[in-house]
PDB file of C-alpha atoms (C1' of nucleotides) in Angstrom:
ATOM      1  CA  MET F   1       0.000   0.000   0.000  1.00  0.00           C
ATOM      2  CA  ALA F   2       2.907   2.323   0.707  1.00  0.00           C
ATOM      3  CA  ASP F   3       4.007   2.593  -2.880  1.00  0.00           C
ATOM      4  CA  ARG F   4       1.037   4.151  -4.507  1.00  0.00           C
ATOM      5  CA  LEU F   5       3.237   5.113  -7.413  1.00  0.00           C
ATOM      6  CA  GLN F   6       3.038   1.574  -8.601  1.00  0.00           C
ATOM      7  CA  GLU F   7      -0.674   1.719  -9.147  1.00  0.00           C
ATOM      8  CA  LEU F   8      -0.266   3.788 -12.273  1.00  0.00           C
ATOM      9  CA  ALA F   9      -1.997   2.002 -15.097  1.00  0.00           C
ATOM     10  CA  GLY F  10      -0.836   2.285 -18.676  1.00  0.00           C
ATOM     11  CA  ALA F  11      -3.495   4.598 -20.025  1.00  0.00           C
ATOM     12  CA  GLU F  12      -3.163   6.762 -16.968  1.00  0.00           C
ATOM     13  CA  LEU F  13       0.545   7.156 -17.547  1.00  0.00           C
ATOM     14  CA  GLU F  14      -0.216   8.392 -21.039  1.00  0.00           C
ATOM     15  CA  VAL F  15      -2.255  11.189 -19.568  1.00  0.00           C
ATOM     16  CA  LEU F  16       0.286  11.954 -16.885  1.00  0.00           C
ATOM     17  CA  LYS F  17       2.918  12.299 -19.585  1.00  0.00           C
ATOM     18  CA  ALA F  18       0.720  14.833 -21.324  1.00  0.00           C
ATOM     19  CA  LEU F  19       0.485  16.766 -18.074  1.00  0.00           C
ATOM     20  CA  TRP F  20       4.254  16.720 -17.678  1.00  0.00           C
ATOM     21  CA  HIS F  21       4.566  18.021 -21.195  1.00  0.00           C
ATOM     22  CA  LEU F  22       1.869  20.648 -21.063  1.00  0.00           C
ATOM     23  CA  GLY F  23       2.043  21.765 -17.476  1.00  0.00           C
ATOM     24  CA  PRO F  24      -1.168  22.374 -15.508  1.00  0.00           C
ATOM     25  CA  THR F  25      -4.038  22.177 -17.926  1.00  0.00           C
ATOM     26  CA  THR F  26      -7.518  20.982 -18.758  1.00  0.00           C
ATOM     27  CA  VAL F  27      -9.064  17.790 -20.034  1.00  0.00           C
ATOM     28  CA  ARG F  28      -9.587  19.450 -23.386  1.00  0.00           C
ATOM     29  CA  GLU F  29      -5.927  20.353 -23.791  1.00  0.00           C
ATOM     30  CA  VAL F  30      -4.778  16.903 -22.850  1.00  0.00           C
ATOM     31  CA  LEU F  31      -7.236  15.445 -25.299  1.00  0.00           C
ATOM     32  CA  ASN F  32      -5.923  17.687 -28.068  1.00  0.00           C
ATOM     33  CA  HIS F  33      -2.375  16.731 -27.211  1.00  0.00           C
ATOM     34  CA  LEU F  34      -3.196  13.049 -27.401  1.00  0.00           C
ATOM     35  CA  HIS F  35      -5.005  13.502 -30.684  1.00  0.00           C
ATOM     36  CA  GLU F  36      -1.977  15.277 -32.096  1.00  0.00           C
ATOM     37  CA  ARG F  37       0.093  12.300 -31.075  1.00  0.00           C
ATOM     38  CA  GLY F  38      -2.285  10.108 -33.033  1.00  0.00           C
ATOM     39  CA  LYS F  39      -3.988   8.615 -30.008  1.00  0.00           C
ATOM     40  CA  LYS F  40      -7.715   8.456 -30.662  1.00  0.00           C
ATOM     41  CA  VAL F  41      -9.753   8.597 -27.499  1.00  0.00           C
ATOM     42  CA  ALA F  42     -12.980  10.206 -26.423  1.00  0.00           C
ATOM     43  CA  TYR F  43     -13.156  13.296 -24.279  1.00  0.00           C
ATOM     44  CA  THR F  44     -14.793  11.445 -21.429  1.00  0.00           C
ATOM     45  CA  THR F  45     -12.165   8.756 -21.530  1.00  0.00           C
ATOM     46  CA  VAL F  46      -9.478  11.313 -20.825  1.00  0.00           C
ATOM     47  CA  GLN F  47     -11.668  12.856 -18.204  1.00  0.00           C
ATOM     48  CA  THR F  48     -12.119   9.526 -16.466  1.00  0.00           C
ATOM     49  CA  LEU F  49      -8.394   8.892 -16.520  1.00  0.00           C
ATOM     50  CA  MET F  50      -7.645  12.279 -15.067  1.00  0.00           C
ATOM     51  CA  ILE F  51     -10.166  11.750 -12.301  1.00  0.00           C
ATOM     52  CA  ARG F  52      -8.660   8.371 -11.524  1.00  0.00           C
ATOM     53  CA  LEU F  53      -5.225   9.949 -11.451  1.00  0.00           C
ATOM     54  CA  GLU F  54      -6.523  12.424  -8.948  1.00  0.00           C
ATOM     55  CA  GLN F  55      -8.088   9.709  -6.818  1.00  0.00           C
ATOM     56  CA  LYS F  56      -4.771   7.935  -6.827  1.00  0.00           C
ATOM     57  CA  ARG F  57      -3.121  11.228  -5.910  1.00  0.00           C
ATOM     58  CA  PHE F  58      -0.845  11.480  -8.902  1.00  0.00           C
ATOM     59  CA  VAL F  59      -2.397  14.794  -9.847  1.00  0.00           C
ATOM     60  CA  VAL F  60      -4.320  17.580  -8.151  1.00  0.00           C
ATOM     61  CA  SER F  61      -6.984  19.757  -9.664  1.00  0.00           C
ATOM     62  CA  ASP F  62      -8.010  23.340  -9.289  1.00  0.00           C
ATOM     63  CA  LYS F  63     -11.764  23.528  -9.665  1.00  0.00           C
ATOM     64  CA  SER F  64     -12.200  27.266  -9.460  1.00  0.00           C
ATOM     65  CA  ASP F  65     -12.681  27.647 -13.176  1.00  0.00           C
ATOM     66  CA  VAL F  66     -15.418  26.009 -15.129  1.00  0.00           C
ATOM     67  CA  ALA F  67     -12.926  23.778 -16.838  1.00  0.00           C
ATOM     68  CA  HIS F  68     -10.935  22.224 -14.037  1.00  0.00           C
ATOM     69  CA  VAL F  69      -7.184  22.562 -14.232  1.00  0.00           C
ATOM     70  CA  PHE F  70      -5.122  19.497 -13.438  1.00  0.00           C
ATOM     71  CA  ARG F  71      -1.504  19.456 -12.380  1.00  0.00           C
ATOM     72  CA  ALA F  72       0.895  16.551 -11.923  1.00  0.00           C
ATOM     73  CA  ARG F  73       1.961  15.969  -8.348  1.00  0.00           C
ATOM     74  CA  VAL F  74       4.756  13.520  -9.160  1.00  0.00           C
ATOM     75  CA  SER F  75       7.691  14.001 -11.459  1.00  0.00           C
ATOM     76  CA  ARG F  76       8.710  11.855 -14.342  1.00  0.00           C
ATOM     77  CA  ASP F  77      11.902  10.919 -12.532  1.00  0.00           C
ATOM     78  CA  ARG F  78       9.972   9.881  -9.493  1.00  0.00           C
ATOM     79  CA  VAL F  79       7.778   7.592 -11.519  1.00  0.00           C
ATOM     80  CA  THR F  80      10.785   6.211 -13.329  1.00  0.00           C
ATOM     81  CA  ARG F  81      12.548   5.512 -10.085  1.00  0.00           C
ATOM     82  CA  SER F  82       9.559   3.735  -8.735  1.00  0.00           C
ATOM     83  CA  ARG F  83       9.154   1.659 -11.866  1.00  0.00           C
ATOM     84  CA  LEU F  84      12.806   0.748 -11.914  1.00  0.00           C
ATOM     85  CA  LYS F  85      12.671  -0.231  -8.275  1.00  0.00           C
ATOM     86  CA  THR F  86       9.759  -2.508  -8.970  1.00  0.00           C
ATOM     87  CA  LEU F  87      11.588  -4.022 -11.889  1.00  0.00           C
ATOM     88  CA  MET F  88      14.690  -4.620  -9.810  1.00  0.00           C
ATOM     89  CA  ALA F  89      12.681  -6.086  -6.967  1.00  0.00           C
ATOM     90  CA  GLN F  90      10.659  -8.332  -9.237  1.00  0.00           C
ATOM     91  CA  LEU F  91      13.456  -9.576 -11.383  1.00  0.00           C
ATOM     92  CA  TYR F  92      16.720  -9.273  -9.497  1.00  0.00           C
ATOM     93  CA  ASP F  93      15.882  -9.167  -5.803  1.00  0.00           C
ATOM     94  CA  GLY F  94      16.427  -5.452  -5.792  1.00  0.00           C
ATOM     95  CA  ALA F  95      19.866  -5.391  -7.415  1.00  0.00           C
ATOM     96  CA  ALA F  96      20.473  -2.552  -9.836  1.00  0.00           C
ATOM     97  CA  GLY F  97      23.579  -4.006 -11.457  1.00  0.00           C
ATOM     98  CA  PRO F  98      21.963  -6.404 -13.896  1.00  0.00           C
ATOM     99  CA  LEU F  99      19.715  -3.689 -15.215  1.00  0.00           C
ATOM    100  CA  VAL F 100      22.513  -1.221 -15.720  1.00  0.00           C
ATOM    101  CA  LEU F 101      24.692  -3.744 -17.466  1.00  0.00           C
ATOM    102  CA  GLN F 102      21.815  -4.901 -19.595  1.00  0.00           C
ATOM    103  CA  LEU F 103      21.096  -1.360 -20.682  1.00  0.00           C
ATOM    104  CA  VAL F 104      24.658  -0.379 -21.388  1.00  0.00           C
ATOM    105  CA  ARG F 105      25.267  -3.556 -23.331  1.00  0.00           C
ATOM    106  CA  ASN F 106      22.123  -3.560 -25.421  1.00  0.00           C
ATOM    107  CA  GLU F 107      21.024  -0.023 -25.900  1.00  0.00           C
ATOM    108  CA  ARG F 108      22.294   2.870 -27.924  1.00  0.00           C
ATOM    109  CA  LEU F 109      23.349   5.950 -26.029  1.00  0.00           C
ATOM    110  CA  THR F 110      23.936   9.414 -27.397  1.00  0.00           C
ATOM    111  CA  PRO F 111      27.418  10.902 -27.261  1.00  0.00           C
ATOM    112  CA  GLU F 112      26.350  13.206 -24.445  1.00  0.00           C
ATOM    113  CA  GLU F 113      24.942  10.334 -22.466  1.00  0.00           C
ATOM    114  CA  ILE F 114      28.120   8.381 -22.962  1.00  0.00           C
ATOM    115  CA  GLU F 115      30.186  11.233 -21.684  1.00  0.00           C
ATOM    116  CA  GLN F 116      28.007  11.760 -18.661  1.00  0.00           C
ATOM    117  CA  LEU F 117      28.069   8.070 -17.981  1.00  0.00           C
ATOM    118  CA  GLN F 118      31.830   7.864 -18.288  1.00  0.00           C
ATOM    119  CA  GLU F 119      32.181  10.690 -15.856  1.00  0.00           C
ATOM    120  CA  LEU F 120      29.768   9.180 -13.363  1.00  0.00           C
ATOM    121  CA  VAL F 121      31.286   5.766 -13.634  1.00  0.00           C
ATOM    122  CA  GLY F 122      34.813   7.052 -13.405  1.00  0.00           C
ATOM    123  CA  ASP F 123      33.980   8.474 -10.012  1.00  0.00           C
ATOM    124  CA  LEU F 124      32.782   5.170  -8.666  1.00  0.00           C
ATOM    125  CA  ASP F 125      35.131   3.289  -6.435  1.00  0.00           C
ATOM    126  CA  PRO F 126      34.908  -0.486  -6.479  1.00  0.00           C
ATOM    127  CA  GLY F 127      36.430  -0.370  -3.047  1.00  0.00           C
ATOM    128  CA  GLU F 128      36.584  -3.832  -1.619  1.00  0.00           C
TER     129      GLU F 128
ATOM    130  CA  MET T   1       0.018  -7.345 -30.226  1.00  0.00           C
ATOM    131  CA  ALA T   2       3.484  -8.253 -31.391  1.00  0.00           C
ATOM    132  CA  ASP T   3       5.085  -8.000 -28.010  1.00  0.00           C
ATOM    133  CA  ARG T   4       3.368 -10.719 -26.077  1.00  0.00           C
ATOM    134  CA  LEU T   5       6.095 -10.432 -23.473  1.00  0.00           C
ATOM    135  CA  GLN T   6       4.413  -7.364 -22.201  1.00  0.00           C
ATOM    136  CA  GLU T   7       1.287  -9.192 -21.217  1.00  0.00           C
ATOM    137  CA  LEU T   8       2.946 -10.727 -18.216  1.00  0.00           C
ATOM    138  CA  ALA T   9       0.908  -9.822 -15.170  1.00  0.00           C
ATOM    139  CA  GLY T  10       2.468  -9.431 -11.752  1.00  0.00           C
ATOM    140  CA  ALA T  11       1.292 -12.661 -10.165  1.00  0.00           C
ATOM    141  CA  GLU T  12       2.258 -14.533 -13.293  1.00  0.00           C
ATOM    142  CA  LEU T  13       5.760 -13.167 -13.109  1.00  0.00           C
ATOM    143  CA  GLU T  14       6.008 -14.497  -9.582  1.00  0.00           C
ATOM    144  CA  VAL T  15       5.329 -17.970 -10.874  1.00  0.00           C
ATOM    145  CA  LEU T  16       7.647 -17.572 -13.818  1.00  0.00           C
ATOM    146  CA  LYS T  17      10.415 -16.597 -11.441  1.00  0.00           C
ATOM    147  CA  ALA T  18       9.808 -19.798  -9.514  1.00  0.00           C
ATOM    148  CA  LEU T  19      10.144 -21.727 -12.759  1.00  0.00           C
ATOM    149  CA  TRP T  20      13.413 -19.990 -13.573  1.00  0.00           C
ATOM    150  CA  HIS T  21      14.646 -20.885 -10.129  1.00  0.00           C
ATOM    151  CA  LEU T  22      13.439 -24.459 -10.016  1.00  0.00           C
ATOM    152  CA  GLY T  23      13.723 -25.495 -13.618  1.00  0.00           C
ATOM    153  CA  PRO T  24      10.962 -27.559 -15.236  1.00  0.00           C
ATOM    154  CA  THR T  25       8.593 -28.615 -12.521  1.00  0.00           C
ATOM    155  CA  THR T  26       5.046 -29.099 -11.292  1.00  0.00           C
ATOM    156  CA  VAL T  27       2.369 -26.932  -9.798  1.00  0.00           C
ATOM    157  CA  ARG T  28       3.015 -28.536  -6.422  1.00  0.00           C
ATOM    158  CA  GLU T  29       6.687 -27.641  -6.450  1.00  0.00           C
ATOM    159  CA  VAL T  30       6.049 -24.093  -7.449  1.00  0.00           C
ATOM    160  CA  LEU T  31       3.462 -23.838  -4.714  1.00  0.00           C
ATOM    161  CA  ASN T  32       5.938 -25.122  -2.134  1.00  0.00           C
ATOM    162  CA  HIS T  33       8.542 -22.704  -3.365  1.00  0.00           C
ATOM    163  CA  LEU T  34       6.156 -19.790  -3.014  1.00  0.00           C
ATOM    164  CA  HIS T  35       5.112 -20.918   0.432  1.00  0.00           C
ATOM    165  CA  GLU T  36       8.739 -21.054   1.475  1.00  0.00           C
ATOM    166  CA  ARG T  37       9.092 -17.506   0.289  1.00  0.00           C
ATOM    167  CA  GLY T  38       6.207 -16.571   2.540  1.00  0.00           C
ATOM    168  CA  LYS T  39       3.692 -16.136  -0.256  1.00  0.00           C
ATOM    169  CA  LYS T  40       0.408 -17.718   0.804  1.00  0.00           C
ATOM    170  CA  VAL T  41      -1.658 -18.868  -2.116  1.00  0.00           C
ATOM    171  CA  ALA T  42      -3.910 -21.782  -2.884  1.00  0.00           C
ATOM    172  CA  TYR T  43      -2.883 -24.669  -5.064  1.00  0.00           C
ATOM    173  CA  THR T  44      -5.464 -23.861  -7.690  1.00  0.00           C
ATOM    174  CA  THR T  45      -4.338 -20.253  -7.814  1.00  0.00           C
ATOM    175  CA  VAL T  46      -0.880 -21.320  -8.834  1.00  0.00           C
ATOM    176  CA  GLN T  47      -2.364 -23.777 -11.252  1.00  0.00           C
ATOM    177  CA  THR T  48      -4.458 -21.084 -12.871  1.00  0.00           C
ATOM    178  CA  LEU T  49      -1.455 -18.817 -13.194  1.00  0.00           C
ATOM    179  CA  MET T  50       0.605 -21.542 -14.795  1.00  0.00           C
ATOM    180  CA  ILE T  51      -2.151 -22.301 -17.255  1.00  0.00           C
ATOM    181  CA  ARG T  52      -2.445 -18.645 -18.130  1.00  0.00           C
ATOM    182  CA  LEU T  53       1.298 -18.465 -18.600  1.00  0.00           C
ATOM    183  CA  GLU T  54       1.025 -21.336 -20.995  1.00  0.00           C
ATOM    184  CA  GLN T  55      -1.823 -19.698 -22.889  1.00  0.00           C
ATOM    185  CA  LYS T  56       0.314 -16.602 -23.197  1.00  0.00           C
ATOM    186  CA  ARG T  57       3.153 -18.817 -24.348  1.00  0.00           C
ATOM    187  CA  PHE T  58       5.610 -17.934 -21.636  1.00  0.00           C
ATOM    188  CA  VAL T  59       5.845 -21.555 -20.589  1.00  0.00           C
ATOM    189  CA  VAL T  60       5.231 -24.962 -22.109  1.00  0.00           C
ATOM    190  CA  SER T  61       4.004 -28.056 -20.359  1.00  0.00           C
ATOM    191  CA  ASP T  62       4.685 -31.728 -20.678  1.00  0.00           C
ATOM    192  CA  LYS T  63       1.480 -33.564 -19.891  1.00  0.00           C
ATOM    193  CA  SER T  64       2.772 -37.112 -20.126  1.00  0.00           C
ATOM    194  CA  ASP T  65       2.917 -37.543 -16.383  1.00  0.00           C
ATOM    195  CA  VAL T  66      -0.059 -37.266 -14.108  1.00  0.00           C
ATOM    196  CA  ALA T  67       1.320 -34.087 -12.647  1.00  0.00           C
ATOM    197  CA  HIS T  68       2.097 -31.891 -15.618  1.00  0.00           C
ATOM    198  CA  VAL T  69       5.592 -30.499 -15.843  1.00  0.00           C
ATOM    199  CA  PHE T  70       5.956 -26.862 -16.805  1.00  0.00           C
ATOM    200  CA  ARG T  71       9.011 -25.208 -18.249  1.00  0.00           C
ATOM    201  CA  ALA T  72       9.788 -21.549 -18.906  1.00  0.00           C
ATOM    202  CA  ARG T  73      10.085 -20.640 -22.573  1.00  0.00           C
ATOM    203  CA  VAL T  74      11.522 -17.189 -22.013  1.00  0.00           C
ATOM    204  CA  SER T  75      14.570 -16.189 -20.061  1.00  0.00           C
ATOM    205  CA  ARG T  76      14.791 -13.705 -17.274  1.00  0.00           C
ATOM    206  CA  ASP T  77      16.987 -11.481 -19.422  1.00  0.00           C
ATOM    207  CA  ARG T  78      14.482 -11.538 -22.201  1.00  0.00           C
ATOM    208  CA  VAL T  79      11.716 -10.448 -19.893  1.00  0.00           C
ATOM    209  CA  THR T  80      13.932  -7.792 -18.394  1.00  0.00           C
ATOM    210  CA  ARG T  81      14.794  -6.460 -21.806  1.00  0.00           C
ATOM    211  CA  SER T  82      11.188  -6.297 -22.762  1.00  0.00           C
ATOM    212  CA  ARG T  83      10.214  -4.552 -19.557  1.00  0.00           C
ATOM    213  CA  LEU T  84      13.018  -2.047 -19.898  1.00  0.00           C
ATOM    214  CA  LYS T  85      12.032  -1.347 -23.454  1.00  0.00           C
ATOM    215  CA  THR T  86       8.494  -0.660 -22.383  1.00  0.00           C
ATOM    216  CA  LEU T  87       9.725   1.616 -19.648  1.00  0.00           C
ATOM    217  CA  MET T  88      11.941   3.503 -22.063  1.00  0.00           C
ATOM    218  CA  ALA T  89       9.168   3.819 -24.597  1.00  0.00           C
ATOM    219  CA  GLN T  90       6.599   4.929 -22.065  1.00  0.00           C
ATOM    220  CA  LEU T  91       8.730   7.399 -20.192  1.00  0.00           C
ATOM    221  CA  TYR T  92      11.519   8.597 -22.454  1.00  0.00           C
ATOM    222  CA  ASP T  93      10.424   7.994 -26.032  1.00  0.00           C
ATOM    223  CA  GLY T  94      12.633   4.959 -26.202  1.00  0.00           C
ATOM    224  CA  ALA T  95      15.837   6.549 -24.984  1.00  0.00           C
ATOM    225  CA  ALA T  96      17.980   4.383 -22.725  1.00  0.00           C
ATOM    226  CA  GLY T  97      20.214   7.145 -21.441  1.00  0.00           C
ATOM    227  CA  PRO T  98      17.957   8.598 -18.780  1.00  0.00           C
ATOM    228  CA  LEU T  99      17.389   5.183 -17.294  1.00  0.00           C
ATOM    229  CA  VAL T 100      21.058   4.305 -17.177  1.00  0.00           C
ATOM    230  CA  LEU T 101      21.992   7.607 -15.625  1.00  0.00           C
ATOM    231  CA  GLN T 102      19.181   7.355 -13.141  1.00  0.00           C
ATOM    232  CA  LEU T 103      20.318   3.914 -12.088  1.00  0.00           C
ATOM    233  CA  VAL T 104      23.991   4.724 -11.825  1.00  0.00           C
ATOM    234  CA  ARG T 105      23.258   7.868  -9.876  1.00  0.00           C
ATOM    235  CA  ASN T 106      20.735   6.502  -7.438  1.00  0.00           C
ATOM    236  CA  GLU T 107      21.449   2.846  -6.929  1.00  0.00           C
ATOM    237  CA  ARG T 108      24.135   0.944  -5.139  1.00  0.00           C
ATOM    238  CA  LEU T 109      26.288  -1.327  -7.241  1.00  0.00           C
ATOM    239  CA  THR T 110      28.571  -4.076  -6.051  1.00  0.00           C
ATOM    240  CA  PRO T 111      32.324  -3.777  -6.632  1.00  0.00           C
ATOM    241  CA  GLU T 112      32.123  -6.415  -9.352  1.00  0.00           C
ATOM    242  CA  GLU T 113      29.322  -4.583 -11.090  1.00  0.00           C
ATOM    243  CA  ILE T 114      31.266  -1.357 -10.902  1.00  0.00           C
ATOM    244  CA  GLU T 115      34.262  -2.966 -12.500  1.00  0.00           C
ATOM    245  CA  GLN T 116      32.240  -4.529 -15.265  1.00  0.00           C
ATOM    246  CA  LEU T 117      30.511  -1.258 -15.842  1.00  0.00           C
ATOM    247  CA  GLN T 118      33.751   0.696 -15.964  1.00  0.00           C
ATOM    248  CA  GLU T 119      35.094  -1.728 -18.485  1.00  0.00           C
ATOM    249  CA  LEU T 120      31.996  -1.570 -20.662  1.00  0.00           C
ATOM    250  CA  VAL T 121      31.772   2.172 -20.452  1.00  0.00           C
ATOM    251  CA  GLY T 122      35.439   2.649 -21.120  1.00  0.00           C
ATOM    252  CA  ASP T 123      34.973   0.933 -24.447  1.00  0.00           C
ATOM    253  CA  LEU T 124      32.239   3.279 -25.563  1.00  0.00           C
ATOM    254  CA  ASP T 125      33.203   5.982 -27.962  1.00  0.00           C
ATOM    255  CA  PRO T 126      31.232   9.192 -27.802  1.00  0.00           C
ATOM    256  CA  GLY T 127      32.459   9.747 -31.358  1.00  0.00           C
ATOM    257  CA  GLU T 128      29.996  11.757 -33.352  1.00  0.00           C
TER     258      GLU T 128
ATOM    259  C1'  DG W   1     -33.856  33.785 -26.059  1.00  0.00           C
ATOM    260  C1'  DG W   2     -33.016  29.731 -28.799  1.00  0.00           C
ATOM    261  C1'  DT W   3     -29.187  26.836 -30.294  1.00  0.00           C
ATOM    262  C1'  DA W   4     -24.710  25.003 -30.473  1.00  0.00           C
ATOM    263  C1'  DT W   5     -20.792  24.143 -27.608  1.00  0.00           C
ATOM    264  C1'  DC W   6     -18.266  22.877 -23.636  1.00  0.00           C
ATOM    265  C1'  DC W   7     -17.911  21.047 -19.052  1.00  0.00           C
ATOM    266  C1'  DT W   8     -18.692  17.988 -15.067  1.00  0.00           C
ATOM    267  C1'  DA W   9     -20.898  14.042 -12.931  1.00  0.00           C
ATOM    268  C1'  DC W  10     -22.446   9.569 -13.159  1.00  0.00           C
ATOM    269  C1'  DT W  11     -23.012   5.094 -15.043  1.00  0.00           C
ATOM    270  C1'  DA W  12     -21.648   1.219 -17.695  1.00  0.00           C
ATOM    271  C1'  DC W  13     -19.507  -2.610 -19.775  1.00  0.00           C
ATOM    272  C1'  DG W  14     -16.253  -5.993 -21.514  1.00  0.00           C
ATOM    273  C1'  DA W  15     -11.484  -7.653 -20.619  1.00  0.00           C
ATOM    274  C1'  DT W  16      -7.889  -8.783 -17.550  1.00  0.00           C
ATOM    275  C1'  DT W  17      -6.116 -10.013 -13.006  1.00  0.00           C
ATOM    276  C1'  DG W  18      -5.778 -12.250  -8.543  1.00  0.00           C
ATOM    277  C1'  DT W  19      -7.812 -15.611  -6.040  1.00  0.00           C
ATOM    278  C1'  DC W  20     -10.187 -19.911  -5.195  1.00  0.00           C
ATOM    279  C1'  DG W  21     -13.797 -23.783  -4.679  1.00  0.00           C
ATOM    280  C1'  DG W  22     -15.786 -27.951  -6.260  1.00  0.00           C
ATOM    281  C1'  DA W  23     -16.254 -32.059  -9.237  1.00  0.00           C
ATOM    282  C1'  DG W  24     -14.365 -35.944 -10.492  1.00  0.00           C
ATOM    283  C1'  DG W  25     -10.322 -39.044 -11.748  1.00  0.00           C
ATOM    284  C1'  DT W  26      -6.002 -41.883 -10.039  1.00  0.00           C
ATOM    285  C1'  DC W  27      -3.093 -44.093  -6.795  1.00  0.00           C
ATOM    286  C1'  DG W  28      -1.160 -45.966  -2.627  1.00  0.00           C
ATOM    287  C1'  DT W  29      -2.156 -48.026   1.678  1.00  0.00           C
ATOM    288  C1'  DC W  30      -4.566 -50.229   5.489  1.00  0.00           C
TER     289       DC W  30
ATOM    290  C1'  DG X   1     -12.421 -51.823  -1.352  1.00  0.00           C
ATOM    291  C1'  DA X   2     -12.815 -47.568   1.364  1.00  0.00           C
ATOM    292  C1'  DC X   3      -9.958 -43.509   2.614  1.00  0.00           C
ATOM    293  C1'  DG X   4      -6.806 -39.925   2.026  1.00  0.00           C
ATOM    294  C1'  DA X   5      -3.728 -37.518  -0.838  1.00  0.00           C
ATOM    295  C1'  DC X   6      -3.016 -35.583  -5.293  1.00  0.00           C
ATOM    296  C1'  DC X   7      -4.136 -33.971  -9.824  1.00  0.00           C
ATOM    297  C1'  DT X   8      -6.599 -31.694 -13.627  1.00  0.00           C
ATOM    298  C1'  DC X   9     -10.576 -29.256 -15.371  1.00  0.00           C
ATOM    299  C1'  DC X  10     -13.991 -25.824 -15.095  1.00  0.00           C
ATOM    300  C1'  DG X  11     -16.368 -22.125 -13.262  1.00  0.00           C
ATOM    301  C1'  DA X  12     -16.597 -18.100 -10.540  1.00  0.00           C
ATOM    302  C1'  DC X  13     -16.221 -13.644  -8.469  1.00  0.00           C
ATOM    303  C1'  DA X  14     -14.541  -9.111  -7.023  1.00  0.00           C
ATOM    304  C1'  DA X  15     -11.270  -5.464  -8.359  1.00  0.00           C
ATOM    305  C1'  DT X  16      -9.050  -2.891 -11.767  1.00  0.00           C
ATOM    306  C1'  DC X  17      -8.529  -1.065 -16.436  1.00  0.00           C
ATOM    307  C1'  DG X  18      -9.662   0.927 -20.912  1.00  0.00           C
ATOM    308  C1'  DT X  19     -13.122   3.088 -23.093  1.00  0.00           C
ATOM    309  C1'  DA X  20     -17.109   5.723 -23.661  1.00  0.00           C
ATOM    310  C1'  DG X  21     -22.266   7.298 -23.559  1.00  0.00           C
ATOM    311  C1'  DT X  22     -25.718  10.212 -21.377  1.00  0.00           C
ATOM    312  C1'  DA X  23     -27.742  13.790 -18.466  1.00  0.00           C
ATOM    313  C1'  DG X  24     -27.844  18.212 -17.243  1.00  0.00           C
ATOM    314  C1'  DG X  25     -25.766  22.753 -16.219  1.00  0.00           C
ATOM    315  C1'  DA X  26     -23.109  26.919 -18.059  1.00  0.00           C
ATOM    316  C1'  DT X  27     -21.702  29.905 -21.884  1.00  0.00           C
ATOM    317  C1'  DA X  28     -21.629  32.253 -25.888  1.00  0.00           C
ATOM    318  C1'  DC X  29     -23.183  33.864 -30.053  1.00  0.00           C
ATOM    319  C1'  DC X  30     -26.568  35.213 -33.549  1.00  0.00           C
TER     320       DC X  30
END
DNA sequence: GGTATCCTACTACGATTGTCGGAGGTCGTC
DNA sequence: GACGACCTCCGACAATCGTAGTAGGATACC
């Protein structure tokens, strides 16, 4: 129960991403954004998702205007961290190593990412 | 539809993990394993999950014995890769970098992992 | 001031998930 | 040959998820 972040369903995440992108905004704006991205959904579907997100406390709404304004309460990084933690717990008893190695081995990184990574990793001390 | 790996539900993954750990085995053995881990579930629950895993093609069964023997068809790494890919797609438009950096920054790695990582990362060429 | 438009609130419904119970077969043992 | 231990098969049921329709109020424009 503690980790409510985990209860984010797929379609809800889609909406939350729109909120991250757009900033505090209305159902209508999120709907437009999704339509631009090629995602066809009904107005009320988005509305339902946003209400569920609020019930789950991932967003808050300001109801002073006719069209309620919703705002994300959790950051993208926070959600990522939570998801990664779940993944680590589920698959590797909480160890981060296998995931990191898997990613570095199998995925393409941009030059900037490589540089940042080299710097970060260079600072690590295997110790003993 | 292509990526059937994504349709692995949480409780199903628990069972799949048991199969990875135990090798090809029966419902009873998986049940015992879960009980040892402190997970209290009924025999038929595990059975249902294993059948669903088979329907989703994550495992195959040999029905020649009275107690059917189930075997994982996908590896832990394969599932991890798929999950990571989903995470990347959902949260960072498919980019691996943010995940790697997030992990290296926030998670503890063992000395061995650090060494492996340094070696891997040292070989990367930011090039351009 | 009627009509189209937009918004919220509520309800709904099929699919998936997590969890089991019961029916009915087989097998070993007393 | 009845009893208990196991097994599979089938059905079920509540919760969550994805998706959306409808009712009814506000707004705005002609």
